[in-house]
CSV table of C-alpha atoms and ligand atoms in Angstrom, one decimal:
chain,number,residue,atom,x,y,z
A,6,UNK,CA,32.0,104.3,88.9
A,7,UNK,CA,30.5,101.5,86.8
A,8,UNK,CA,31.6,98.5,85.4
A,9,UNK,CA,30.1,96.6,82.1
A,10,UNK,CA,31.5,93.0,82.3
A,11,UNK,CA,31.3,91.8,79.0
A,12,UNK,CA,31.7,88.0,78.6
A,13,UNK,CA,33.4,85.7,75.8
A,14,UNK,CA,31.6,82.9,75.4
A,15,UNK,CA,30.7,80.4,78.0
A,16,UNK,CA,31.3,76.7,76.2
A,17,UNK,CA,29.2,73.8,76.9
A,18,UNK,CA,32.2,71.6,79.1
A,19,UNK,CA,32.8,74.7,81.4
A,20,UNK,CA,31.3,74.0,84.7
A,21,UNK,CA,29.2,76.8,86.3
A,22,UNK,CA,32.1,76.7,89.2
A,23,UNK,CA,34.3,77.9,86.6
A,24,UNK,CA,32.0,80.5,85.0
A,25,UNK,CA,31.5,81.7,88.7
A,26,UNK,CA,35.4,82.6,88.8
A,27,UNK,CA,35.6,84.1,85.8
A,28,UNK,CA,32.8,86.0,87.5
A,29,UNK,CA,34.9,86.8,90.8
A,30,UNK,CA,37.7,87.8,87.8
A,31,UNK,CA,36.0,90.4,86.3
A,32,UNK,CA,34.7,91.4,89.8
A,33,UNK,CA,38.1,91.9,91.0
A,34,UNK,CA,39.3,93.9,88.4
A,35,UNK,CA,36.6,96.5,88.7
A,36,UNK,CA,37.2,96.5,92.5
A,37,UNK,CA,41.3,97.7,91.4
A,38,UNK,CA,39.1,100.3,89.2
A,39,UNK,CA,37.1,101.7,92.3
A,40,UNK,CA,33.8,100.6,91.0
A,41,UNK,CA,30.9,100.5,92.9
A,42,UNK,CA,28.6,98.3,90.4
A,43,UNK,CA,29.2,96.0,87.7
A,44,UNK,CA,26.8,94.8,85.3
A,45,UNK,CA,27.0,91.2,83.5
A,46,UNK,CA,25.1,89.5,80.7
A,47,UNK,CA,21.7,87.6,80.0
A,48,UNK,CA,22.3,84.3,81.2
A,49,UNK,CA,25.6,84.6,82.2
A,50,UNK,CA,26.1,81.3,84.1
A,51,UNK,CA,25.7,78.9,81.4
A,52,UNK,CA,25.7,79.0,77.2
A,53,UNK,CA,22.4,80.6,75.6
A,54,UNK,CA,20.6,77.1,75.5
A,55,UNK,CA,18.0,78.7,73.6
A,56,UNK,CA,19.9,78.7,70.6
A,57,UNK,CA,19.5,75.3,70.3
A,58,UNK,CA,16.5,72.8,70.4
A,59,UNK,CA,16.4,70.3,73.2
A,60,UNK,CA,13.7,68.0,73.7
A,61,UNK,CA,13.9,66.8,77.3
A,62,UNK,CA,12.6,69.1,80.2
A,63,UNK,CA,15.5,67.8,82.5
A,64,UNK,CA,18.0,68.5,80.2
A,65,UNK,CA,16.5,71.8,79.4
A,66,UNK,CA,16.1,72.5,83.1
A,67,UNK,CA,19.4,71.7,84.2
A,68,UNK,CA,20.7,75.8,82.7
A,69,UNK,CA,18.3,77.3,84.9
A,70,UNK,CA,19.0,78.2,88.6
A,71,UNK,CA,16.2,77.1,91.2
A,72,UNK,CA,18.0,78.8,93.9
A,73,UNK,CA,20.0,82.6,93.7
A,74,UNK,CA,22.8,82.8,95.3
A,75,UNK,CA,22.8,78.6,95.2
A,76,UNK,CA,25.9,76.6,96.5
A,77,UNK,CA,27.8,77.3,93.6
A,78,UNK,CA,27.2,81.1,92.7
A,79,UNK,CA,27.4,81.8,96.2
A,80,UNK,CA,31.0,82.9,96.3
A,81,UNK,CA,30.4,85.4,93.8
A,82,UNK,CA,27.6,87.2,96.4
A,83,UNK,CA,30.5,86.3,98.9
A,84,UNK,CA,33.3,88.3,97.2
A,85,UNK,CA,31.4,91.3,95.8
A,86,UNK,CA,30.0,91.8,99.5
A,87,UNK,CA,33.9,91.7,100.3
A,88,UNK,CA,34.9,94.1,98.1
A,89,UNK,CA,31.6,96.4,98.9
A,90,UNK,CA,30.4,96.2,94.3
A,91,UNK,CA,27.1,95.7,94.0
A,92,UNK,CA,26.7,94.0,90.9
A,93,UNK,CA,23.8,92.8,88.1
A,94,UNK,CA,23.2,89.3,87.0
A,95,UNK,CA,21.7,87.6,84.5
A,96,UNK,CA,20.6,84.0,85.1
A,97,UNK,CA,17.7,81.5,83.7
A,98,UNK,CA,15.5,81.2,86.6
A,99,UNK,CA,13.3,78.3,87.8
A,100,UNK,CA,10.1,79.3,90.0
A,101,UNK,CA,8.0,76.4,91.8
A,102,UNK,CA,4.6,77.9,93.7
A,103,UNK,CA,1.1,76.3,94.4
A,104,UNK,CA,2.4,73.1,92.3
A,105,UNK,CA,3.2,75.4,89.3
A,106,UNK,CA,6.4,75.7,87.4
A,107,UNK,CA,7.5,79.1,86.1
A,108,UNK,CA,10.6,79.6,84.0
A,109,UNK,CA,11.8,82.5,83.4
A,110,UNK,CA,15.2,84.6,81.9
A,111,UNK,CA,15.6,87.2,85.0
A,112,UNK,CA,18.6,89.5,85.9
A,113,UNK,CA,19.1,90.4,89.7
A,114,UNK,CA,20.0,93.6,91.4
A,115,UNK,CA,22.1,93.2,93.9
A,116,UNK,CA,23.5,96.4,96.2
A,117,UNK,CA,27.1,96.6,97.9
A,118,UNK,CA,26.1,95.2,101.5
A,119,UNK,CA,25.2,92.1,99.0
A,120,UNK,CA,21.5,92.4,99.5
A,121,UNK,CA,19.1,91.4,96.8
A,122,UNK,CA,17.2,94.7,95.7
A,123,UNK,CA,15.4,94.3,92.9
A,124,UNK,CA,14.2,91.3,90.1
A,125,UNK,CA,13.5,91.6,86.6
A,126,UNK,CA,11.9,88.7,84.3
A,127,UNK,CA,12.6,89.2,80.3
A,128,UNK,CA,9.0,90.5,79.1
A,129,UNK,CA,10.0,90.7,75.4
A,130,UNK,CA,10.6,87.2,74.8
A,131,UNK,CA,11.9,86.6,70.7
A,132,UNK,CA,12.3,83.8,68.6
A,133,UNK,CA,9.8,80.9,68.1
A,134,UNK,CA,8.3,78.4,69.7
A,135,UNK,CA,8.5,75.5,67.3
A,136,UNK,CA,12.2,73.7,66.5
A,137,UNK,CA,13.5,74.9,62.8
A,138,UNK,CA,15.7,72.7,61.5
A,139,UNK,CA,16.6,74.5,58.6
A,140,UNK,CA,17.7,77.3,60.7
A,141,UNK,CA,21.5,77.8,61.9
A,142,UNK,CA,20.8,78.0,65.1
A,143,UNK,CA,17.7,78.6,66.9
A,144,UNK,CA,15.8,81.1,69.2
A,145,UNK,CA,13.5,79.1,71.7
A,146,UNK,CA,13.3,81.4,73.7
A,147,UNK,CA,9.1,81.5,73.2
A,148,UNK,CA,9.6,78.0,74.2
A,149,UNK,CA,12.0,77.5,77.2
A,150,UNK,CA,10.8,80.8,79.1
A,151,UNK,CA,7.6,82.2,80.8
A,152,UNK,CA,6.9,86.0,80.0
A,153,UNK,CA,8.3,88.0,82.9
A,154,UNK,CA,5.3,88.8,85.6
A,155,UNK,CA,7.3,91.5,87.2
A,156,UNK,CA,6.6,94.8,85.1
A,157,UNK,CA,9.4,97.2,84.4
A,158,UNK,CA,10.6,98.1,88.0
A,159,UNK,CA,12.9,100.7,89.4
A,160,UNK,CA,15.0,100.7,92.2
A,161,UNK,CA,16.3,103.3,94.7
A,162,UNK,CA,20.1,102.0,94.6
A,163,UNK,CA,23.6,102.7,94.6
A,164,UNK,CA,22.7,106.7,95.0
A,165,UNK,CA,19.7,107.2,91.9
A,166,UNK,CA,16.6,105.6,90.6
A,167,UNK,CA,17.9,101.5,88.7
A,168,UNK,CA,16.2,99.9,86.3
A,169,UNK,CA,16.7,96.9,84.6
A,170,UNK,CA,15.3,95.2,81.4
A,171,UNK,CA,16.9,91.7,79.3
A,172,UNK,CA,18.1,91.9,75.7
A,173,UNK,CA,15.4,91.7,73.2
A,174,UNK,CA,13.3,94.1,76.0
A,175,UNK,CA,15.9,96.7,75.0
A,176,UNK,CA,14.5,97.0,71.4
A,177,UNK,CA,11.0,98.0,72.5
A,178,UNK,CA,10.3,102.0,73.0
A,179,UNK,CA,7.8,101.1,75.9
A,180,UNK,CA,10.4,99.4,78.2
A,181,UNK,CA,12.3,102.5,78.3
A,182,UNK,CA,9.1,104.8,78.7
A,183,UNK,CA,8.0,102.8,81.2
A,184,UNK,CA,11.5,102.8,83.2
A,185,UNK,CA,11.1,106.5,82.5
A,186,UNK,CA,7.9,107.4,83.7
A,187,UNK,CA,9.4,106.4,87.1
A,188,UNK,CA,12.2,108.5,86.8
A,189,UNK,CA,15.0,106.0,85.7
A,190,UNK,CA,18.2,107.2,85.9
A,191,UNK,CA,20.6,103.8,85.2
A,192,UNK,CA,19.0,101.5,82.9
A,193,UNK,CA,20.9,97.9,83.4
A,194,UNK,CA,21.0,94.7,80.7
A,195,UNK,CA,22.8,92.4,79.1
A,196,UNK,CA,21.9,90.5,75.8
A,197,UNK,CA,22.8,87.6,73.8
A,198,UNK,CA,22.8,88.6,70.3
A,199,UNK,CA,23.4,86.6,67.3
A,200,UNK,CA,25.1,88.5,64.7
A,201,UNK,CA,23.1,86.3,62.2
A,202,UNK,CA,19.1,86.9,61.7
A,203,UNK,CA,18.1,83.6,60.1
A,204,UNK,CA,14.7,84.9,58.7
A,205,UNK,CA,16.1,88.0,57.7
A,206,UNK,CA,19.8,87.8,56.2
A,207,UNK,CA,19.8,91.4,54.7
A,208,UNK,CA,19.7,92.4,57.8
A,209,UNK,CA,22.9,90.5,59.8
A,210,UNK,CA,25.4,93.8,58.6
A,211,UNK,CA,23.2,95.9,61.0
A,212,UNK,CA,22.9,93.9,64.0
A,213,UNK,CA,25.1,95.9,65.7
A,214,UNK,CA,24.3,99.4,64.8
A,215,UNK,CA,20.4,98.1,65.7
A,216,UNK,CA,22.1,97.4,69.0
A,217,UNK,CA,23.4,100.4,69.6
A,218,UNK,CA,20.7,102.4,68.3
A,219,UNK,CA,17.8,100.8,70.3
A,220,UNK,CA,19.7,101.7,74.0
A,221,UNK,CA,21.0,105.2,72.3
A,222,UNK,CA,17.5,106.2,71.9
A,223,UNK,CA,15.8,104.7,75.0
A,224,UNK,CA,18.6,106.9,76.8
A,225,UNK,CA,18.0,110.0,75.3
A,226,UNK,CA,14.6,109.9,74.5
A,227,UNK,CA,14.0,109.0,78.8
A,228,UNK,CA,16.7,110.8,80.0
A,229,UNK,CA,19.0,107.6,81.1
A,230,UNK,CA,22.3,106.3,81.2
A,231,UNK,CA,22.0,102.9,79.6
A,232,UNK,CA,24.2,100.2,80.0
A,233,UNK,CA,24.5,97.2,77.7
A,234,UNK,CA,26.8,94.1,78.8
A,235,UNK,CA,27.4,90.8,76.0
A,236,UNK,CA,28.1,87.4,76.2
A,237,UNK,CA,30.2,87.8,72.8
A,238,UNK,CA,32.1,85.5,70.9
A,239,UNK,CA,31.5,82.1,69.4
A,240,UNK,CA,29.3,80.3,71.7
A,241,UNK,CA,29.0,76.5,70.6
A,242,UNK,CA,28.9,77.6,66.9
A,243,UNK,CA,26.7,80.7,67.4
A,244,UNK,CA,28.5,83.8,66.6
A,245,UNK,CA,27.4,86.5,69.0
A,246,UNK,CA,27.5,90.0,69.3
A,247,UNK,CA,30.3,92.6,71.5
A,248,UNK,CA,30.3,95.9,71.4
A,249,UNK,CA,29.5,96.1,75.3
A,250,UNK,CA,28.8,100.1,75.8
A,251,UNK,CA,27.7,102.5,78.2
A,252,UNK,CA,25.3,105.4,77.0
A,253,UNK,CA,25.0,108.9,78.5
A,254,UNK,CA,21.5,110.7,79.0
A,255,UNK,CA,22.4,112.3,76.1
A,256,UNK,CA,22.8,109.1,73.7
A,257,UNK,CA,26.5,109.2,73.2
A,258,UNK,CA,28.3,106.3,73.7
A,259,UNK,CA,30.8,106.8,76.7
A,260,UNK,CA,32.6,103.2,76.1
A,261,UNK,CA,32.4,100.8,74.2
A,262,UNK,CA,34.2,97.2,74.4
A,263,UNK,CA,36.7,96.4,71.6
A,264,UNK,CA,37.2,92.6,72.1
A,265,UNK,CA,34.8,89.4,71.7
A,266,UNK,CA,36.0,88.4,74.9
A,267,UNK,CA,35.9,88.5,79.2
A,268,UNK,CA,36.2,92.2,79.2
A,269,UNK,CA,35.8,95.3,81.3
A,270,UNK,CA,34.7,98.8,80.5
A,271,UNK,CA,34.4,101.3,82.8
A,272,UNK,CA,33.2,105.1,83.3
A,273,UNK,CA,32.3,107.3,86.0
A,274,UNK,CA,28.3,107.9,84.9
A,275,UNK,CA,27.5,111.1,86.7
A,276,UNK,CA,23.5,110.8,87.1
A,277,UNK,CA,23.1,114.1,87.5
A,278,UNK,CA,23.8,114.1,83.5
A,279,UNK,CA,20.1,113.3,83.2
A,280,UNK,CA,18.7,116.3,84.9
A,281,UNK,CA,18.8,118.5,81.8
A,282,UNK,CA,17.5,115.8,79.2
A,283,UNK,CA,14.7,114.9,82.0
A,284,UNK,CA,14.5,118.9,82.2
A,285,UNK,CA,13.8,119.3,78.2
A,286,UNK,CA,11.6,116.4,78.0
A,287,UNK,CA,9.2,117.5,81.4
A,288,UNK,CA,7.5,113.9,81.3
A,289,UNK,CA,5.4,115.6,83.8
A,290,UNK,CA,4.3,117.9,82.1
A,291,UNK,CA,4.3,117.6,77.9
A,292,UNK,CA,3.1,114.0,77.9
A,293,UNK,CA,-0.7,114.2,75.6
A,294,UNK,CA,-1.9,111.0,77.2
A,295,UNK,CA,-5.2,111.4,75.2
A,296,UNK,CA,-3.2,110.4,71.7
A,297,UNK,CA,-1.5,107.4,72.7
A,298,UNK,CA,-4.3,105.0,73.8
A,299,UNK,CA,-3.0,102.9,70.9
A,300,UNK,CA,0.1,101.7,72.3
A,301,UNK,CA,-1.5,100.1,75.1
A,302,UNK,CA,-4.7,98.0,73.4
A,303,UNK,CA,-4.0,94.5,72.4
B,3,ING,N1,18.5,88.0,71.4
B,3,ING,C1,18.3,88.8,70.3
B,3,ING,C2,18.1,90.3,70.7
B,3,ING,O1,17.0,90.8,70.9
B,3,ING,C3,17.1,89.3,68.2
B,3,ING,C4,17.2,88.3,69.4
B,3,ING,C5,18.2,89.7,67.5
B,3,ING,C6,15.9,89.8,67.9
B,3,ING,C7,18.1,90.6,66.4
B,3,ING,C8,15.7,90.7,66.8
B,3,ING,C9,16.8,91.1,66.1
B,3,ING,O2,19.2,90.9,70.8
B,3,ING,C10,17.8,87.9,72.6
B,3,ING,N2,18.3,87.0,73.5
B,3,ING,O3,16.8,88.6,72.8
């Protein structure tokens, strides 16, 4: 039994203490619904800073964690432990080694004896790097984050093979492929997703069928449940997208969520729904290597 927490959004005057028990809320409630994992959004402990330009590296700096679990998200590792859920969390994520500063947007794995399993660091990093003024908002994502250094990894977890990948990753065929060639079975992420394309308008009433169509396809065409969890809602003026879902091998979407808000969908996602899809596919086997030397030259 999974959970997909979806989040409303998390306003600049809300204290990360308080985002941390909305956390525990969500956690609870998939507890009284016998889950065993629950997955939340990209950057869940703080508003998408990203979507707006700041100039100071302190100030950018103080949204990232240099520490996970730290003092303050350490009840949340506390309580899920409690209640045996292993759960998936997205946080900004401050690395200091050999006098060099990394920063990246990661998402932990964390299992239900509350044991850190696995780390994924956003590879797919969109937006720009330079501040555009005449822009609504703003994606600096080019410019507040490193490009993840970890690879598409999979984990042997909560009974199958987990991966995890972070929001624009999900749009890209190859993070899916790669996932599968390992023999993925959950795919986990969460997204923060405008439902406004600044540079491309005409495109703003599809945002959320692009959303559901990029994890559909990754699911069927790898054989994997994927599950997608928002921070939805209108974050400090950005409007952002819902539509939290969980996807069956087969593409269909199981649930979906129906509000803009703190909410939790759940489904029993049986893994061994991916046998026939991995079955009909036979990576193994009907894979012509030779013809897709394209796909991985610069
Ligand atoms: N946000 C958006 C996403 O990939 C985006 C950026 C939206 C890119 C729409 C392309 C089209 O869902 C993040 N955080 O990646």
């Amino acid at each position: 039994m999974i959970a997909v927490a979806q989040m409303g959004p998390i306003s600049l005057n809300q204290t990360r203490q308080e985002v941390v028990e909305r956390l525990i809320g969500l956690l609870r409630e998939a507890a009284r619904q016998d889950c065993e994992l629950v997955l939340f959004p990209e950057c869940c402990l703080t508003p998408f800073f990203p979507h707006w330009f700041i100039e100071d590296q302190r100030e950018i700096d103080q949204y990232f964690e240099r520490e996970m679990p730290s003092p303050v998200t350490k009840p949340l590792f506390e309580e899920a432990r409690k209640l045996k859920i292993g759960f998936c969390l997205g946080f900004a994520e401050i690395v200091e080694n050999r006098g060099e500063t990394r920063r990246y947007n990661s998402s932990l794995l964390v299992e239900r004896d509350g044991q850190i399993v696995g780390k994924h660091r956003k590879i797919h990093l969109p937006g720009h790097v330079e501040h555009r003024p005449q822009n609504p908002f703003q994606n600096l994502e080019k410019r507040y984050f490193d490009v993840g250094n970890l690879g598409f990894q999979v984990w042997n977890a909560f009974g199958g093979v987990v991966g995890m990948c972070i929001c624009n990753d999900r749009r890209w065929a190859e993070t899916y492929r790669v996932l599968g060639l390992q023999g993925v079975e959950l795919v986990l992420l969460g997204y923060n997703t405008p439902m406004q394309i600044p540079e491309y308008p005409d495109l703003n009433p599809l945002v959320g069928f692009h959303n559901q169509l990029s994890m559909q396809a990754g699911a069927y065409q790898n054989g994997t449940w994927v599950l997608g969890a928002a921070k939805a809602g209108i974050e400090e003026g950005v409007e952002q997208l819902g539509e939290s879902c969980i996807i069956a091998p087969s593409g269909e979407i199981r649930a979906v969520a129906k509000t803009n808000g703190d909410e939790l969908i759940v489904h029993h996602c049986d893994l061994d729904e991916t046998i026939p899809y991995k079955g009909l596919l036979n990576l193994e086997v009907n894979r012509q290597v030779k013809y897709y030397q394209l796909i991985t030259q610069e």
